[in-house]
mmCIF file of C-alpha atoms in Angstrom:
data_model
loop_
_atom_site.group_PDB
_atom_site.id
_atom_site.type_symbol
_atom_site.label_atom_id
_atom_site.label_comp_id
_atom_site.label_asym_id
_atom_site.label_seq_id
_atom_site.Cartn_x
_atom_site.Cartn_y
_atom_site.Cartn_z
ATOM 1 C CA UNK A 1 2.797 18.119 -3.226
ATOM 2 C CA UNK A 2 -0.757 17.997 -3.689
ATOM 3 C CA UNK A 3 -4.246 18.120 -1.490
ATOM 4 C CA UNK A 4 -7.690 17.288 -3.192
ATOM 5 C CA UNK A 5 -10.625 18.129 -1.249
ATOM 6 C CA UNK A 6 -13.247 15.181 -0.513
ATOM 7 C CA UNK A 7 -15.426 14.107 -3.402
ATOM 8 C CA UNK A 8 -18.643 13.149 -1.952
ATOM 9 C CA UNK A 9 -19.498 9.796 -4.294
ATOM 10 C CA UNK A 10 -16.003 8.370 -2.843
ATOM 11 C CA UNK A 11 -16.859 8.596 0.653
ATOM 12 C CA UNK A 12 -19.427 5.973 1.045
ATOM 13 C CA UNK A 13 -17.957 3.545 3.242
ATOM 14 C CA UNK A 14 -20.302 0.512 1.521
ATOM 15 C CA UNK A 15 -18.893 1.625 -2.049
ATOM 16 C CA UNK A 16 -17.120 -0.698 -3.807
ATOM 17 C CA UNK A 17 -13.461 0.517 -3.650
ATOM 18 C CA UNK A 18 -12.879 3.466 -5.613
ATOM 19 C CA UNK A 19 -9.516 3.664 -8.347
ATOM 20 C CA UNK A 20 -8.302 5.922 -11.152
ATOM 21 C CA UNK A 21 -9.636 3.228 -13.465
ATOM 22 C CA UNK A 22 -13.388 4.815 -12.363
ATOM 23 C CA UNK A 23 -14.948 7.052 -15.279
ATOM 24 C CA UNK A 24 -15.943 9.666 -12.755
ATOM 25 C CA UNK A 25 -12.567 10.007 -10.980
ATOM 26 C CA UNK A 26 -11.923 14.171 -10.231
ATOM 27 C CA UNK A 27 -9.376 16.162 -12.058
ATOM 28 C CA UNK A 28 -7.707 17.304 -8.911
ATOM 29 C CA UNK A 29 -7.568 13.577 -7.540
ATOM 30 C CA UNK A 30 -5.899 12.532 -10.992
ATOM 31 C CA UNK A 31 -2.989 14.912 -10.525
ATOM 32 C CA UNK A 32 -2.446 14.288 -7.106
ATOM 33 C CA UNK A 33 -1.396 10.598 -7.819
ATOM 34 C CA UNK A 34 0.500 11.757 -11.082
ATOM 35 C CA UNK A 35 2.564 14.433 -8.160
ATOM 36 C CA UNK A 36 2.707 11.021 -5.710
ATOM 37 C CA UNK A 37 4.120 9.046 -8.691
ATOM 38 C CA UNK A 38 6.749 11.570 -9.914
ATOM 39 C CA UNK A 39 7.852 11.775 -6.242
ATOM 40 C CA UNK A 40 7.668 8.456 -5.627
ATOM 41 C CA UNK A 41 10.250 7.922 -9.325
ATOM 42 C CA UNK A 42 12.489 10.385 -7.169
ATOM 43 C CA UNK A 43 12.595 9.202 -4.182
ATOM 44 C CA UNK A 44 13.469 5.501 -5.619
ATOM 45 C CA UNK A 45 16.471 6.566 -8.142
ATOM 46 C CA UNK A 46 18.726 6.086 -5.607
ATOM 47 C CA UNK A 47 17.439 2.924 -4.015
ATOM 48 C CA UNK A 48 18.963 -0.899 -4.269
ATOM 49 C CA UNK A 49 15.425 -1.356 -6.060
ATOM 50 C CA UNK A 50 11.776 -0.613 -7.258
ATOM 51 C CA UNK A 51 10.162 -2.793 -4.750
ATOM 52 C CA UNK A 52 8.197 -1.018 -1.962
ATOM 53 C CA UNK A 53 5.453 -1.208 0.805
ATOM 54 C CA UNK A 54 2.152 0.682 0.998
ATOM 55 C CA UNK A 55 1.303 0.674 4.456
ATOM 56 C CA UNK A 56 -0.410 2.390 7.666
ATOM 57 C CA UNK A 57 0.320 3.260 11.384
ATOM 58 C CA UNK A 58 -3.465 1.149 12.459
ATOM 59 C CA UNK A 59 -6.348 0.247 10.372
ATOM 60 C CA UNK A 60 -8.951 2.058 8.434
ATOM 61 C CA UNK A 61 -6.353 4.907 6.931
ATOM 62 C CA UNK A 62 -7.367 3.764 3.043
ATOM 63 C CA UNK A 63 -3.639 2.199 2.318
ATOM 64 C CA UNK A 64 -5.034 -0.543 0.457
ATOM 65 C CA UNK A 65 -6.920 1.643 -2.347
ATOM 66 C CA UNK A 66 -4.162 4.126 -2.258
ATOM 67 C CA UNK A 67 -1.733 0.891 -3.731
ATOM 68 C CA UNK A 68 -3.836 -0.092 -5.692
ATOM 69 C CA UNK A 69 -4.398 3.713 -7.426
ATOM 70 C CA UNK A 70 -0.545 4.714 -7.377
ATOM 71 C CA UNK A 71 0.139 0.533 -9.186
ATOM 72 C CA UNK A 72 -2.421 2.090 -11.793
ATOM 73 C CA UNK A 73 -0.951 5.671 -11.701
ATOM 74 C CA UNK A 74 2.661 4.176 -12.277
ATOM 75 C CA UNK A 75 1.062 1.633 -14.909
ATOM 76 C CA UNK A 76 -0.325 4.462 -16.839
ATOM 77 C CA UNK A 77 3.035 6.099 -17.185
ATOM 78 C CA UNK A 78 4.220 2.856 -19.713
ATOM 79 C CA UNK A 79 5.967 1.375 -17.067
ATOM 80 C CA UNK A 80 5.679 -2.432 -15.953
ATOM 81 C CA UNK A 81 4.117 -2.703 -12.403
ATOM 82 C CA UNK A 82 3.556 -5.661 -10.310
ATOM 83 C CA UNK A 83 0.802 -5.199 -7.464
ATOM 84 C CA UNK A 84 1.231 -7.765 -4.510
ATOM 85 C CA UNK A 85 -1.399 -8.356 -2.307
ATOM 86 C CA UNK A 86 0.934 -8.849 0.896
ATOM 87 C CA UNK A 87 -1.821 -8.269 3.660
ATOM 88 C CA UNK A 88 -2.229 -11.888 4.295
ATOM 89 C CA UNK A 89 -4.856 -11.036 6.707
ATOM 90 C CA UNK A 90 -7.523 -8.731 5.474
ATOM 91 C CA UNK A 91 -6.580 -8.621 1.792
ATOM 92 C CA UNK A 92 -8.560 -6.440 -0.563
ATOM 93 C CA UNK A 93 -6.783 -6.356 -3.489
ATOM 94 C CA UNK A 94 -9.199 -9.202 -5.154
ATOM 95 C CA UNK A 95 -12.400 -7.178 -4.540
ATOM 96 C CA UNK A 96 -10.679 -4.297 -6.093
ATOM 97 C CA UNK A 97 -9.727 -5.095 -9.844
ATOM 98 C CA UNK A 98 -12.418 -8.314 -8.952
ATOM 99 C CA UNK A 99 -10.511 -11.204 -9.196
ATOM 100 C CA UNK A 100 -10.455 -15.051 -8.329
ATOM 101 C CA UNK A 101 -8.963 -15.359 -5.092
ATOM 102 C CA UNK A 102 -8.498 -19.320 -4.492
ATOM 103 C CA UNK A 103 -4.670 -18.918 -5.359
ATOM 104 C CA UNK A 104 -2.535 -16.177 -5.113
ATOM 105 C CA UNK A 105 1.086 -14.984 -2.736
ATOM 106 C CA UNK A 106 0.014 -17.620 -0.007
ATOM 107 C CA UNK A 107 -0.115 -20.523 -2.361
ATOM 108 C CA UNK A 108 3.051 -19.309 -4.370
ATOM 109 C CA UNK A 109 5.752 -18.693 -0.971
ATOM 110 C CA UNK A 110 4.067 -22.522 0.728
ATOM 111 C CA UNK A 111 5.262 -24.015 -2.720
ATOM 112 C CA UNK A 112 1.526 -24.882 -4.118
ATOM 113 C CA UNK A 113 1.384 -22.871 -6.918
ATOM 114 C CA UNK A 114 3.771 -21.163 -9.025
ATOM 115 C CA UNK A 115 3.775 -18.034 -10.366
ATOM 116 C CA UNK A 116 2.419 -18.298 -13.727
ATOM 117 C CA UNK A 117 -0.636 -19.761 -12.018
ATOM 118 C CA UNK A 118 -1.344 -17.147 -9.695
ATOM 119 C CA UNK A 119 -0.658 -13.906 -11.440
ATOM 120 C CA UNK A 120 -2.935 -11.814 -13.006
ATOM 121 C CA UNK A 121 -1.794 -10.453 -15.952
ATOM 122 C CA UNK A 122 -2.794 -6.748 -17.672
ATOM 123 C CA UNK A 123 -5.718 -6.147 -15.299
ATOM 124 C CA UNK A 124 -5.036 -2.676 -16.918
ATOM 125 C CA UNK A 125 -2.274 -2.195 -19.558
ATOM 126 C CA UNK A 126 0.856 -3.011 -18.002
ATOM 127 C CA UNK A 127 -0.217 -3.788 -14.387
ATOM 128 C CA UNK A 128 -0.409 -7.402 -13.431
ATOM 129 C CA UNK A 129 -1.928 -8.020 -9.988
ATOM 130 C CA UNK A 130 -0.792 -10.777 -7.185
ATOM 131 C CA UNK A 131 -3.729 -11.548 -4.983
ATOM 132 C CA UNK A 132 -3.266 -12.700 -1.431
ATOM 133 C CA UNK A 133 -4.605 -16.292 -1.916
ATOM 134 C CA UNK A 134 -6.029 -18.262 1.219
ATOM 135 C CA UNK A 135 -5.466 -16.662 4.386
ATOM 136 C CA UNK A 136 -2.907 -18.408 6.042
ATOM 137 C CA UNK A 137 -2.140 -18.937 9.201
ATOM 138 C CA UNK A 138 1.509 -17.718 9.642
ATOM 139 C CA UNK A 139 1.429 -14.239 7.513
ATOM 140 C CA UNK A 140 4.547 -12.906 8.948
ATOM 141 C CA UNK A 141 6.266 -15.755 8.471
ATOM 142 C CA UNK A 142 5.333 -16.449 5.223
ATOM 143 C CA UNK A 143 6.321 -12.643 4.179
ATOM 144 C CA UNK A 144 9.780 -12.840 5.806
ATOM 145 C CA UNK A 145 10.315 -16.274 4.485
ATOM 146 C CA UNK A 146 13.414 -17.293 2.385
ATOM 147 C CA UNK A 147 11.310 -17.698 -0.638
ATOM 148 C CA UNK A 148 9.356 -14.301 -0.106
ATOM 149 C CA UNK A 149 12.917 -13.025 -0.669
ATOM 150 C CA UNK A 150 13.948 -15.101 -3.565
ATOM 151 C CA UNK A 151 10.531 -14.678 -5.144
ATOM 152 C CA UNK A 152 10.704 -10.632 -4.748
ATOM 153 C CA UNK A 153 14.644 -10.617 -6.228
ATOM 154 C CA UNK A 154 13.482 -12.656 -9.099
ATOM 155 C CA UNK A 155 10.568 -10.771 -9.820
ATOM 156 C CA UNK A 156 12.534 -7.015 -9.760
ATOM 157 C CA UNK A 157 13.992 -8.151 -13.140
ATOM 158 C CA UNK A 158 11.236 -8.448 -14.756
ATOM 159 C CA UNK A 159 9.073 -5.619 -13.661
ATOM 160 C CA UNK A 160 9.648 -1.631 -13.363
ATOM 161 C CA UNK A 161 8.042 -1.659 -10.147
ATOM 162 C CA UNK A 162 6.274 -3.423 -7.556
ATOM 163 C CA UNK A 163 4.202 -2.315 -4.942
ATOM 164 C CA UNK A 164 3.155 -4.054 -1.845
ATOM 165 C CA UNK A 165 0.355 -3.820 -0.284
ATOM 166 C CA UNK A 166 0.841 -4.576 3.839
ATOM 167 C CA UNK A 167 -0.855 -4.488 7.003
ATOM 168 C CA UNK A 168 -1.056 -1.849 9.507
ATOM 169 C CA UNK A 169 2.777 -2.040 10.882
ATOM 170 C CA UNK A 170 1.262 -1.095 14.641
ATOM 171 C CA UNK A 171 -0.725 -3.639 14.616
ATOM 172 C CA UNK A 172 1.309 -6.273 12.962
ATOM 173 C CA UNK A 173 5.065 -7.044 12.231
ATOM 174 C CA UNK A 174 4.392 -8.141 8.967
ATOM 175 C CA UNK A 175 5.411 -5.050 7.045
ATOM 176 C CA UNK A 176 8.353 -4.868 8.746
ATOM 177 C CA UNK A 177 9.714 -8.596 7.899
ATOM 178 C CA UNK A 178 10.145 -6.967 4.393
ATOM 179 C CA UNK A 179 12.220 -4.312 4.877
ATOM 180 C CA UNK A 180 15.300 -6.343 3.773
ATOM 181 C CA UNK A 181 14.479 -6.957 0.819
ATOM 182 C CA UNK A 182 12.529 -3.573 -0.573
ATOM 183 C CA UNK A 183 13.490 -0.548 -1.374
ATOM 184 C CA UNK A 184 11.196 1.317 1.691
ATOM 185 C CA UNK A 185 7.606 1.870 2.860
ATOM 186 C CA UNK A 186 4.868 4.668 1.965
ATOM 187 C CA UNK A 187 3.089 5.339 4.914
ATOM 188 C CA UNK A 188 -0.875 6.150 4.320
ATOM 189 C CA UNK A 189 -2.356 8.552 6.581
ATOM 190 C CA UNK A 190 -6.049 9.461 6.976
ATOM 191 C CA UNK A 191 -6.587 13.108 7.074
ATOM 192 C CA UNK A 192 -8.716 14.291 10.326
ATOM 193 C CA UNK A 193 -7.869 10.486 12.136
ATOM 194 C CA UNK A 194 -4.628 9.759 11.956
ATOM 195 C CA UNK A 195 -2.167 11.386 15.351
ATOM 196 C CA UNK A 196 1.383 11.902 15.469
ATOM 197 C CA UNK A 197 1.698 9.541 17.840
ATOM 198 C CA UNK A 198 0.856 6.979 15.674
ATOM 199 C CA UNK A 199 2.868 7.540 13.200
ATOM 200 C CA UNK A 200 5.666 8.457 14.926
ATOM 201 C CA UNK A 201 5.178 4.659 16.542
ATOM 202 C CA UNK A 202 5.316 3.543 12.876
ATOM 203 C CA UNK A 203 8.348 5.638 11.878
ATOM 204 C CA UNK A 204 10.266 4.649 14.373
ATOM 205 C CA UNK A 205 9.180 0.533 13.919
ATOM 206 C CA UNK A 206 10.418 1.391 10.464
ATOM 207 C CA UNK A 207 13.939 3.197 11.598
ATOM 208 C CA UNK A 208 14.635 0.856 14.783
ATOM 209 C CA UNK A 209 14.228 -2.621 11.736
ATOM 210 C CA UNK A 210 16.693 -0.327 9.566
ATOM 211 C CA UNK A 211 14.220 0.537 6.842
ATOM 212 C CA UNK A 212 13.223 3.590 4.848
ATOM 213 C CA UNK A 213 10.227 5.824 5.132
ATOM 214 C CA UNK A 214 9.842 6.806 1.471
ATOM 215 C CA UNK A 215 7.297 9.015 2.703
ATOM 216 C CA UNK A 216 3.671 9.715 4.172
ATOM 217 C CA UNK A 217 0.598 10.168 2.053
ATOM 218 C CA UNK A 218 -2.224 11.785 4.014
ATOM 219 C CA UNK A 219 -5.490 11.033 2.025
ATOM 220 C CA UNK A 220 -9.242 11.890 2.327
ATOM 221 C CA UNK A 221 -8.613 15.431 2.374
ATOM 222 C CA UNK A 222 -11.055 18.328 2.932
ATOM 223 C CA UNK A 223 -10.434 21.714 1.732
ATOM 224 C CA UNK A 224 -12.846 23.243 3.835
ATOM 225 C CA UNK A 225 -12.175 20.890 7.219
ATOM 226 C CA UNK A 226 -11.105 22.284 10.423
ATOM 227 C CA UNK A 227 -8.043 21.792 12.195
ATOM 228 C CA UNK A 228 -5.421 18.998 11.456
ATOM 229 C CA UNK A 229 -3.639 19.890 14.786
ATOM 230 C CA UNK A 230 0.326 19.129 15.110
ATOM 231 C CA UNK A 231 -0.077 16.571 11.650
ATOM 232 C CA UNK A 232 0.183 19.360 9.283
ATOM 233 C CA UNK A 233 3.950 19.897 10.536
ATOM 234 C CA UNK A 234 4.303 16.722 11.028
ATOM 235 C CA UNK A 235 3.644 15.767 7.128
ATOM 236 C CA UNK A 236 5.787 19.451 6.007
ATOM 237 C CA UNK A 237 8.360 17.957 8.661
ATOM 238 C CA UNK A 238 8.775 14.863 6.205
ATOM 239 C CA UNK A 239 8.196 16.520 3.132
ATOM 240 C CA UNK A 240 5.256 14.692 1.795
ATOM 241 C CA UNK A 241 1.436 15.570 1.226
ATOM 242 C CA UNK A 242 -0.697 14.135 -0.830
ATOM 243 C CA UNK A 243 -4.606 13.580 -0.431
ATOM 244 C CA UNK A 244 -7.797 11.969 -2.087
ATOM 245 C CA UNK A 245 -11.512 11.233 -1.316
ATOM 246 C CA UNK A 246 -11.830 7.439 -1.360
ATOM 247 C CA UNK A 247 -13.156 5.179 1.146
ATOM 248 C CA UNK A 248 -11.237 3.486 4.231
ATOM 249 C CA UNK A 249 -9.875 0.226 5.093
ATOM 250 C CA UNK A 250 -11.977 -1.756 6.712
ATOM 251 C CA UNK A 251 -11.737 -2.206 10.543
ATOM 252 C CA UNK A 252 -9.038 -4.591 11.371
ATOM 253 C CA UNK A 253 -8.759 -7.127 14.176
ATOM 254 C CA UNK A 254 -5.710 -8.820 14.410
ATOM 255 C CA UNK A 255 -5.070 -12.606 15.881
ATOM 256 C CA UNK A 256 -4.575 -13.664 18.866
ATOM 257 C CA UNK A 257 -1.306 -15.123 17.611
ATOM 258 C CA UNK A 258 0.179 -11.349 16.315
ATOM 259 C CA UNK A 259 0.101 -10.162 20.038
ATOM 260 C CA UNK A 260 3.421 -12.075 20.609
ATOM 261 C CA UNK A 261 4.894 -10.162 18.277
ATOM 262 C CA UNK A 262 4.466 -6.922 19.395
#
């Protein structure tokens, strides 16, 4: 377990996104993902797979830079790592490790592109990056498609491990149209936002679609803030605390479309 209090110069919410790959990244912040990745190694030895979901109860909790730092914090441990931008609604991953973003997961499960054409490869050593592609107008069924499934399987042989980066599960299904084919999900919680209820909401989503909660990183930390109420035994309940000082996901407004599926 780890807990790193806030660093002020990652808390400016019109930053660019923060990562490890930053020159001015905090000790403590450092060895909290290199705790989450070690963890993370245990809690997928006994798993059908390597493949698994970075997601959030709602929007705003920082999930998106937290996959994108534990793809690099795996990456820098020599093993091969795939980072998906799945959040075919609000993706990020592009603006992160600043990439083209006319092709990408969208183009490659509709059949316009294949995958040679839309990965990037060795954005860092040993981490290739998937970018979301146009935003298309069916995300959940695109993620819980036939060929998302064929296209993850094929992929699991030829990486170490591949994280996914997904939309706020109660907001949108479109995490949970995964769960079949990955190994479980990482829920991201923001320290001082983020209520049991919430998660609990996304817990059980996770449970009642048969998945597995790999476990619950609770980020943007303070040492010296107040009261966390009923989360801190909710995150000792589950076993898992982790924190860093980045910035937050942006606010999120789903379609109209994605009420039907709630």
């Amino acid at each position: 377990m780890a807990s790193i209090n806030r660093n002020p110069a990652f808390t400016n919410r019109n930053a660019k996104r923060r990562t490890l790959m930053d020159k001015d990244v905090a000790f403590p912040v450092t060895e909290a993902y290199k705790t989450l990745r070690t963890n993370i190694s245990f809690a997928l030895s006994t798993k059908k797979n390597k493949i698994f979901a970075v997601s959030s109860a709602l929007a705003s909790e920082g999930k998106s830079t937290v996959a994108a730092n534990i793809a690099i914090t795996l990456a820098q441990n020599n093993d091969h790592v795939l980072l998906i931008d799945g959040d075919l609604r609000k993706p990020v991953q592009h603006r992160v490790f600043t990439l083209k973003n006319e092709v990408g997961l969208s183009t490659l499960i509709s059949g316009s592109n294949t995958f040679k054409e839309i990965v990037h490869h060795e954005v860092i050593e040993n981490l290739d990056v998937v970018p979301c592609g146009p935003i298309p107008p069916n995300p959940s069924e695109m993620l819980g498609s036939d060929n998302m499934k064929m296209l993850l399987e094929q992929l699991s042989a030829h990486y170490d491990y591949i994280v996914i980066d997904t939309p706020p599960i109660n907001i949108v299904t479109d995490a949970l149209t995964l769960l079949d084919s990955i190994a479980g999900v990482l829920l991201v919680a923001n320290h001082g936002k983020s209520t049991y209820d919430a998660l609990e909401e996304s817990i059980q989503a996770i449970k009642m679609s048969d998945g597995s909660l790999l476990g619950i990183v609770v980020n943007n930390v303070s040492v010296s803030g107040g009261k966390y109420g009923g989360k801190y035994s909710y995150k000792y309940k589950y076993g898992y605390k982790y924190g860093y000082g980045y910035g937050d996901y942006s606010d999120y407004t789903p379609k109209a479309s994605d009420n039907k599926d709630k």
